mmCIF file of C-alpha atoms in Angstrom:
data_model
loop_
_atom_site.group_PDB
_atom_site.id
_atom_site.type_symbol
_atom_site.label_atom_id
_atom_site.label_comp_id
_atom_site.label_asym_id
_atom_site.label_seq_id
_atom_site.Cartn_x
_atom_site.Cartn_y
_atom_site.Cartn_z
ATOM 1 C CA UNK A 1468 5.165 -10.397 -16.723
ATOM 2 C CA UNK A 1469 5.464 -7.810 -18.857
ATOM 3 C CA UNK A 1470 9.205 -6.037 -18.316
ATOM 4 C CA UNK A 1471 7.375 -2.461 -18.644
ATOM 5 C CA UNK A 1472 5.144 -2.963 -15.827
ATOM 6 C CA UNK A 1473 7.633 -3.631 -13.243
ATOM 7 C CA UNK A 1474 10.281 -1.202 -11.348
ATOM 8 C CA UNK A 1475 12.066 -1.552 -8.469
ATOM 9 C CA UNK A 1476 13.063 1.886 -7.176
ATOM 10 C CA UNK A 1477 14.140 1.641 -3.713
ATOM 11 C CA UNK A 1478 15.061 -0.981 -0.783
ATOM 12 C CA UNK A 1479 14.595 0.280 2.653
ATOM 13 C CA UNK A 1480 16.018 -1.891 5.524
ATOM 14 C CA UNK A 1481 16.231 -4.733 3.470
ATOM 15 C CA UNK A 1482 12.631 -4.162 2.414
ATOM 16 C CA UNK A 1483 12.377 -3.652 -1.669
ATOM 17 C CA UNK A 1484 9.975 -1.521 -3.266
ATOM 18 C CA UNK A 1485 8.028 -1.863 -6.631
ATOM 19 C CA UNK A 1486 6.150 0.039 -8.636
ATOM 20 C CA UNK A 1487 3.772 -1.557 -10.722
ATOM 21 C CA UNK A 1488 2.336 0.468 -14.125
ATOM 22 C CA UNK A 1489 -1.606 -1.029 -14.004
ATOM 23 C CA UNK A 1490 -1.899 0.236 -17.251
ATOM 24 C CA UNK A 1491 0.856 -1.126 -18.950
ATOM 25 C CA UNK A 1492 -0.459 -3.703 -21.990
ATOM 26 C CA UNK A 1493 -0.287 -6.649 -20.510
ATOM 27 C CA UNK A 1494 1.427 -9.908 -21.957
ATOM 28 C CA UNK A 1495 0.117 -13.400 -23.283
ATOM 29 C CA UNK A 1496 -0.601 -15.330 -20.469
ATOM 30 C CA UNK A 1497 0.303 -12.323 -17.506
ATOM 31 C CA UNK A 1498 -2.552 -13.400 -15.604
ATOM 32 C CA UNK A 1499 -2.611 -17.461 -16.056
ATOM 33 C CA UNK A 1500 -1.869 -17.713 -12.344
ATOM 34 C CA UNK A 1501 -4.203 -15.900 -10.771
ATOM 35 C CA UNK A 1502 -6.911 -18.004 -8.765
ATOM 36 C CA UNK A 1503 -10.170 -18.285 -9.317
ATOM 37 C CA UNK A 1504 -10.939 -16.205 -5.789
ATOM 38 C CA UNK A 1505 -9.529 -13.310 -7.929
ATOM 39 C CA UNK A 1506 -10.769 -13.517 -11.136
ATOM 40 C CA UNK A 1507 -14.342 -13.799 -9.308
ATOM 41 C CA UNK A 1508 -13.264 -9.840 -7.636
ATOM 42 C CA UNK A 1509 -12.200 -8.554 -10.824
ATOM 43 C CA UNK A 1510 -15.197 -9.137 -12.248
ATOM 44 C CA UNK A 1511 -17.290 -7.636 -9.870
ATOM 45 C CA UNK A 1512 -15.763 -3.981 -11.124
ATOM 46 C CA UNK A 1513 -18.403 -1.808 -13.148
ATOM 47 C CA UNK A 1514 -15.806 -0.713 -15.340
ATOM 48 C CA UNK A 1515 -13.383 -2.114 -17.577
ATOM 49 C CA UNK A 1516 -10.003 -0.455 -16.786
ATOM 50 C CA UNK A 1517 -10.887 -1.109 -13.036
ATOM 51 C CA UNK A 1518 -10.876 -4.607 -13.532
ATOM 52 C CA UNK A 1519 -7.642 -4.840 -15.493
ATOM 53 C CA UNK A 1520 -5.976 -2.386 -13.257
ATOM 54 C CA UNK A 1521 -6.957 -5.192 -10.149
ATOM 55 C CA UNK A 1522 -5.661 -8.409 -12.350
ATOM 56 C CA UNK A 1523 -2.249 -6.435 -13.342
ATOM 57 C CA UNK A 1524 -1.556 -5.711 -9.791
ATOM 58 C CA UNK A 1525 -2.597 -9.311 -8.807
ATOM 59 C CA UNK A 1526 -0.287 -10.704 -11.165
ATOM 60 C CA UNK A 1527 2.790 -8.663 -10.279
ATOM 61 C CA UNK A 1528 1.911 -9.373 -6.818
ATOM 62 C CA UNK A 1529 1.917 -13.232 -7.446
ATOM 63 C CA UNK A 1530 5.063 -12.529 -10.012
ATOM 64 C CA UNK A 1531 7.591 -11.075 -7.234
ATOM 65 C CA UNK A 1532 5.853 -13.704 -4.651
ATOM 66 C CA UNK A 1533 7.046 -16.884 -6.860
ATOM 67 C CA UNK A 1534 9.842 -15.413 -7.816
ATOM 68 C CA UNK A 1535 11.158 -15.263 -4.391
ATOM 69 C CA UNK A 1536 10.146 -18.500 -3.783
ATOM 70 C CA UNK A 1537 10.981 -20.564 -7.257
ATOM 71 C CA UNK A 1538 7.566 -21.605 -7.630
ATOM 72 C CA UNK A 1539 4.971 -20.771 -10.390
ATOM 73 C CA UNK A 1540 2.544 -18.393 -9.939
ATOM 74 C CA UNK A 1541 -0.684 -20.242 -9.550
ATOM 75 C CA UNK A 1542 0.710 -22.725 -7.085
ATOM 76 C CA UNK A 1543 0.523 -19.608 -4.489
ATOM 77 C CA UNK A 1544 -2.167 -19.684 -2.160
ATOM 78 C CA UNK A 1545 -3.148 -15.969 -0.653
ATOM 79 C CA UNK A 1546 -5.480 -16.357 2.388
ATOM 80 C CA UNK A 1547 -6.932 -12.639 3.537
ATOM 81 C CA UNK A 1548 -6.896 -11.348 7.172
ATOM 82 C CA UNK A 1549 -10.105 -9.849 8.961
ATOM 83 C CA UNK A 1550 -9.865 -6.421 7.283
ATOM 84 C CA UNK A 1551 -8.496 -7.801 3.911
ATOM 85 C CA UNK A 1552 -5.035 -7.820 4.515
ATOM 86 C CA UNK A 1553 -3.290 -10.517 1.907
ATOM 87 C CA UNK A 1554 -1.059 -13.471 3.495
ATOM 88 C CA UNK A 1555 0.487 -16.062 1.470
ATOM 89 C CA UNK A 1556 -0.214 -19.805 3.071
ATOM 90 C CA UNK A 1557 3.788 -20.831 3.495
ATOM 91 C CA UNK A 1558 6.316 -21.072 6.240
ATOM 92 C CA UNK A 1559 8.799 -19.353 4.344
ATOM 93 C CA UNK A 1560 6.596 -16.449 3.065
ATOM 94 C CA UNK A 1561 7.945 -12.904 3.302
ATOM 95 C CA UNK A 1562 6.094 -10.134 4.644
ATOM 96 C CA UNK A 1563 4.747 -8.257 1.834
ATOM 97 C CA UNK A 1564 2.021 -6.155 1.066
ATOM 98 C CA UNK A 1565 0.296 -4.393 -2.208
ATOM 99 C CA UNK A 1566 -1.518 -1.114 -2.710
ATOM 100 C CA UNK A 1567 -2.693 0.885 -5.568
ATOM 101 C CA UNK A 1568 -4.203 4.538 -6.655
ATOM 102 C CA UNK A 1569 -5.374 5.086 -10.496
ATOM 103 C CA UNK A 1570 -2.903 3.606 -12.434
ATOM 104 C CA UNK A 1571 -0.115 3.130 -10.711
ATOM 105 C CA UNK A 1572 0.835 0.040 -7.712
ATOM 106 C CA UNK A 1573 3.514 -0.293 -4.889
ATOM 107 C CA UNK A 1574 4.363 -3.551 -4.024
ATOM 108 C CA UNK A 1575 6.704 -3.751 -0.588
ATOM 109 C CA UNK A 1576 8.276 -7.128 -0.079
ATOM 110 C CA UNK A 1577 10.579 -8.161 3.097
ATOM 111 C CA UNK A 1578 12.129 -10.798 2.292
ATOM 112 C CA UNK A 1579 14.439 -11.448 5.045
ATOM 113 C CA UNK A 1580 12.368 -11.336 7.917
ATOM 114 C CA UNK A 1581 9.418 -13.705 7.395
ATOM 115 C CA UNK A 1582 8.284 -12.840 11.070
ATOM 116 C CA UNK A 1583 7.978 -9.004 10.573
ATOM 117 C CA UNK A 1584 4.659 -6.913 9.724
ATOM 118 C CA UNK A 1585 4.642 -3.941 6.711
ATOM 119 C CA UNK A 1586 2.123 -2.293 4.977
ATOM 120 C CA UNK A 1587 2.595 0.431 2.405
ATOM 121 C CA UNK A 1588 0.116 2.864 0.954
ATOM 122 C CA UNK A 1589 0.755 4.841 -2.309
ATOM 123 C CA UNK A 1590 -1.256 8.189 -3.390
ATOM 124 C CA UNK A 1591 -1.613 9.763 -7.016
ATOM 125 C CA UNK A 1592 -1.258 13.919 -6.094
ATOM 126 C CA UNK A 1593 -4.714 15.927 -6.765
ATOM 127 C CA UNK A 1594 -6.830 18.407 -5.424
ATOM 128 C CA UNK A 1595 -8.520 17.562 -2.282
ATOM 129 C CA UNK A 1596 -11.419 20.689 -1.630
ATOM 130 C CA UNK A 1597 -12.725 18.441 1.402
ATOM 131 C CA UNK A 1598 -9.206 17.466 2.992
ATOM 132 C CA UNK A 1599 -10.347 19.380 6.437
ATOM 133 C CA UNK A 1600 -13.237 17.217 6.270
ATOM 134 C CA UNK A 1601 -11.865 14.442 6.228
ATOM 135 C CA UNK A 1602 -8.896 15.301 8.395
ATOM 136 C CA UNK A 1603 -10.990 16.100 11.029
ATOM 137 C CA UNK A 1604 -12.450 12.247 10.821
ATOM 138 C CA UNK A 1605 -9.096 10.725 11.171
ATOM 139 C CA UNK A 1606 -6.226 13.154 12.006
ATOM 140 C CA UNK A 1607 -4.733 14.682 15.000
ATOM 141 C CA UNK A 1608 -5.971 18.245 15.686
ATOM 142 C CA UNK A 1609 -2.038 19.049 15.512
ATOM 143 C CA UNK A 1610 -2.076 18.108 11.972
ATOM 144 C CA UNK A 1611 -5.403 19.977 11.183
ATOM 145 C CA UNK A 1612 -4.531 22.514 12.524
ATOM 146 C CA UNK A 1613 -1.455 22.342 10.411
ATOM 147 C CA UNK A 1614 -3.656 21.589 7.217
ATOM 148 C CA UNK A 1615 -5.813 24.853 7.708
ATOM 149 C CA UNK A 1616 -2.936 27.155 7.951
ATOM 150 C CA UNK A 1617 -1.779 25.500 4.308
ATOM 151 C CA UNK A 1618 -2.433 26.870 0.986
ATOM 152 C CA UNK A 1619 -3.406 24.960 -2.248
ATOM 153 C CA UNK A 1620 -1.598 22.830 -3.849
ATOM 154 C CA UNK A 1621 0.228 22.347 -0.301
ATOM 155 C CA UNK A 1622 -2.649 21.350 1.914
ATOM 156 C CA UNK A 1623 -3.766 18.821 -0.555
ATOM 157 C CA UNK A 1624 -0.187 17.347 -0.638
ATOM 158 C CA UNK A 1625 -0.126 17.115 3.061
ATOM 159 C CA UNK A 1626 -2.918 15.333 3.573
ATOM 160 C CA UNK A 1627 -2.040 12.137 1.181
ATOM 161 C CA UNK A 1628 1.243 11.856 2.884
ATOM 162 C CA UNK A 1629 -0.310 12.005 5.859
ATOM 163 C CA UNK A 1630 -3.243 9.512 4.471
ATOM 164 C CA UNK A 1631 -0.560 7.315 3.239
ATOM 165 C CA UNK A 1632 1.275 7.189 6.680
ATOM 166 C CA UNK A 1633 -1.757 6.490 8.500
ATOM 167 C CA UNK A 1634 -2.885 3.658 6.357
ATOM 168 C CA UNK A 1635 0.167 2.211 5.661
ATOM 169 C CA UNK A 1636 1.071 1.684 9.566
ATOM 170 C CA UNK A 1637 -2.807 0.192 9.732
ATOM 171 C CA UNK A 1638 -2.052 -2.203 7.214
ATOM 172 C CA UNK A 1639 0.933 -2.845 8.640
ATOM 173 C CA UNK A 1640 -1.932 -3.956 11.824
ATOM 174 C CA UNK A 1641 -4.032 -5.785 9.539
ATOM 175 C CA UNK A 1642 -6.149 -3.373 10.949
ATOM 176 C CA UNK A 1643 -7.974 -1.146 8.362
ATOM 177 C CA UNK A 1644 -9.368 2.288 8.535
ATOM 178 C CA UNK A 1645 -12.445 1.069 10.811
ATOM 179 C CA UNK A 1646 -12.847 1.881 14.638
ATOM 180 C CA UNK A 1647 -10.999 5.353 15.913
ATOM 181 C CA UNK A 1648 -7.611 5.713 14.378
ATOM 182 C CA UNK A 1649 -6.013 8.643 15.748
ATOM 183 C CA UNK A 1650 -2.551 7.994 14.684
ATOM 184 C CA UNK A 1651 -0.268 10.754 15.436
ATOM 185 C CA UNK A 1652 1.928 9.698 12.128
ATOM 186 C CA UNK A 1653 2.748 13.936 10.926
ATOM 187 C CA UNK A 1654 2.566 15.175 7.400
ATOM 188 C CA UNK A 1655 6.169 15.342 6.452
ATOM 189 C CA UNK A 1656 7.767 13.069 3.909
ATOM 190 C CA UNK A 1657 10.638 12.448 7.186
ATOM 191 C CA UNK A 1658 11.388 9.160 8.385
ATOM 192 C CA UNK A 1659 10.091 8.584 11.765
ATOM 193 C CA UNK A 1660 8.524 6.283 14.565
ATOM 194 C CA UNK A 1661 4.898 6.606 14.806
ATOM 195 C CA UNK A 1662 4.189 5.115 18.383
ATOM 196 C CA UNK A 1663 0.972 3.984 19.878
ATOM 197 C CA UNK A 1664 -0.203 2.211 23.117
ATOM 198 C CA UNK A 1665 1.479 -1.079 23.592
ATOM 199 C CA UNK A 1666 3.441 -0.502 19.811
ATOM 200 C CA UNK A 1667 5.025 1.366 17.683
ATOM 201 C CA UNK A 1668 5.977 1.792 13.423
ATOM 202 C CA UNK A 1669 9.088 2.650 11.785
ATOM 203 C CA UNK A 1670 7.576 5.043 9.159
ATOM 204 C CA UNK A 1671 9.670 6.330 5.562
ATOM 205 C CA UNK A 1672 7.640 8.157 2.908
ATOM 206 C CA UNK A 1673 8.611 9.319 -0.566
ATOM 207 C CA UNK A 1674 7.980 11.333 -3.073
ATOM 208 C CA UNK A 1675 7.239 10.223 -6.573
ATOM 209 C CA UNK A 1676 7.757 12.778 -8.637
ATOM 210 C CA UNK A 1677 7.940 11.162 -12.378
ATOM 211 C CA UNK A 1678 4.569 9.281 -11.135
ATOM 212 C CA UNK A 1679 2.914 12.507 -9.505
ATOM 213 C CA UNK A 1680 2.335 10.813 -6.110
ATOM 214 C CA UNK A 1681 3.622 10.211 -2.840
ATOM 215 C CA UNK A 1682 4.311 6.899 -0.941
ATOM 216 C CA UNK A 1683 5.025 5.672 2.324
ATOM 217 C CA UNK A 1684 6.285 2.186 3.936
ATOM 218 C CA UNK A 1685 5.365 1.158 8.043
ATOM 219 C CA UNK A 1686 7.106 -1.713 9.520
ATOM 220 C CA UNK A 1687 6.134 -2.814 12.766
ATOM 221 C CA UNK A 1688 8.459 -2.961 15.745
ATOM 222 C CA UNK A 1689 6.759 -4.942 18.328
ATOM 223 C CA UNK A 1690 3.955 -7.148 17.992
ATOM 224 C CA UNK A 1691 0.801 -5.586 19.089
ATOM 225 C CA UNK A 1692 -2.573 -6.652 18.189
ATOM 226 C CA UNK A 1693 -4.901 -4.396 15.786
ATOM 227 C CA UNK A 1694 -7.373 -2.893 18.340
ATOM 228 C CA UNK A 1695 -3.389 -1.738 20.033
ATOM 229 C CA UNK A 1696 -3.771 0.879 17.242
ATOM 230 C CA UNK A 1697 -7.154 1.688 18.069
ATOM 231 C CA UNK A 1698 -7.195 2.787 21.249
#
């Protein structure tokens, strides 16, 4: 793994946080260990970068996975929840989970509570002319209402930390953006509990300034099923 793709930049509640440069070059051999499940997906991208951008944040993925572990790579065996949520196939697995806009990746690994649920979601900043659109599909009427009193470059700002809090507590669900998902999660970069029938998320987002994008990190605090979220 190439030591320029890689940075750790923050560990939340024992959960560490990477950032993964997609672009970087990669090195001889970087993506040995992938399987053959996701070779096959990277080559069903049109284009070029798209695919390497996929394989380089497989491989970091699978890099911090074995790592933890003390195993190779390619001796990791991902399995893939209902909505596409990534697993690894091993008692002593953490929780962990991957995301990725343009050219940049966030891995979030927990490594000391195997039993726990995250999911993170990371956003490169840019100009959103449809954000009330597509608030109005999946936000609160609070927080549109908050988006339409916002001027540009604010509004568009918002609304990826708010799209980032919302997805990253789904993912912590295995859930997805399918179904209703009203999720009352705010558009603030504050820490916070996002609470739902029968659950509830601790929620942190940052700001990424040197990267140009904003982030944000949901762990579970009860279990609750994904259709708890959707209600």
């Amino acid at each position: 793994m190439s030591v320029h793709r890689l940075q750790q930049f923050a560990t939340v509640d024992g959960c560490q946080l990477w950032l993964v440069d997609l672009d970087a070059p990669a090195m001889p051999q970087e993506f040995d260990g992938l399987s053959a499940e996701e070779l096959a997906r990277a080559a069903r991208f049109s284009f070029a970068r798209h695919r390497k951008r996929f394989l380089a944040g497989r491989a970091a993925l699978r890099h911090l996975l074995a790592r933890h572990l003390g195993r190779s790579p390619d001796t990791l065996a991902l399995g893939y929840g209902p909505h596409g949520k990534p697993f690894l196939q091993d008692s002593r697995a953490p929780a962990f989970n991957l995301s990725h806009s343009e050219g940049i990746g966030l891995v979030a690994l927990l490594a000391e509570h195997n039993d726990a649920a995250i999911g993170v979601d990371i956003e490169v900043l840019r100009p959103l002319p449809d954000a009330p659109e597509l608030a109005a599909a999946n936000f609160e009427p609070a927080e549109c209402d908050q988006l339409e009193h916002m001027c540009e470059p604010d509004r568009s700002k918002a609304f990826l930390v708010g799209w980032t809090r919302k997805e990253a507590c789904l993912k912590a669900l295995g859930s997805g953006f399918s179904g209703p998902t009203r999720l009352a999660t705010g558009l603030e970069l504050d820490a916070g509990v996002v609470a739902w029938k029968d659950g509830a998320a601790s929620v942190r987002s940052f700001e990424l300034p040197a990267h140009g994008a904003v982030a944000s990190l949901a762990r579970l605090q009860t279990a609750s099923a994904p259709s708890a979220a959707l209600s």
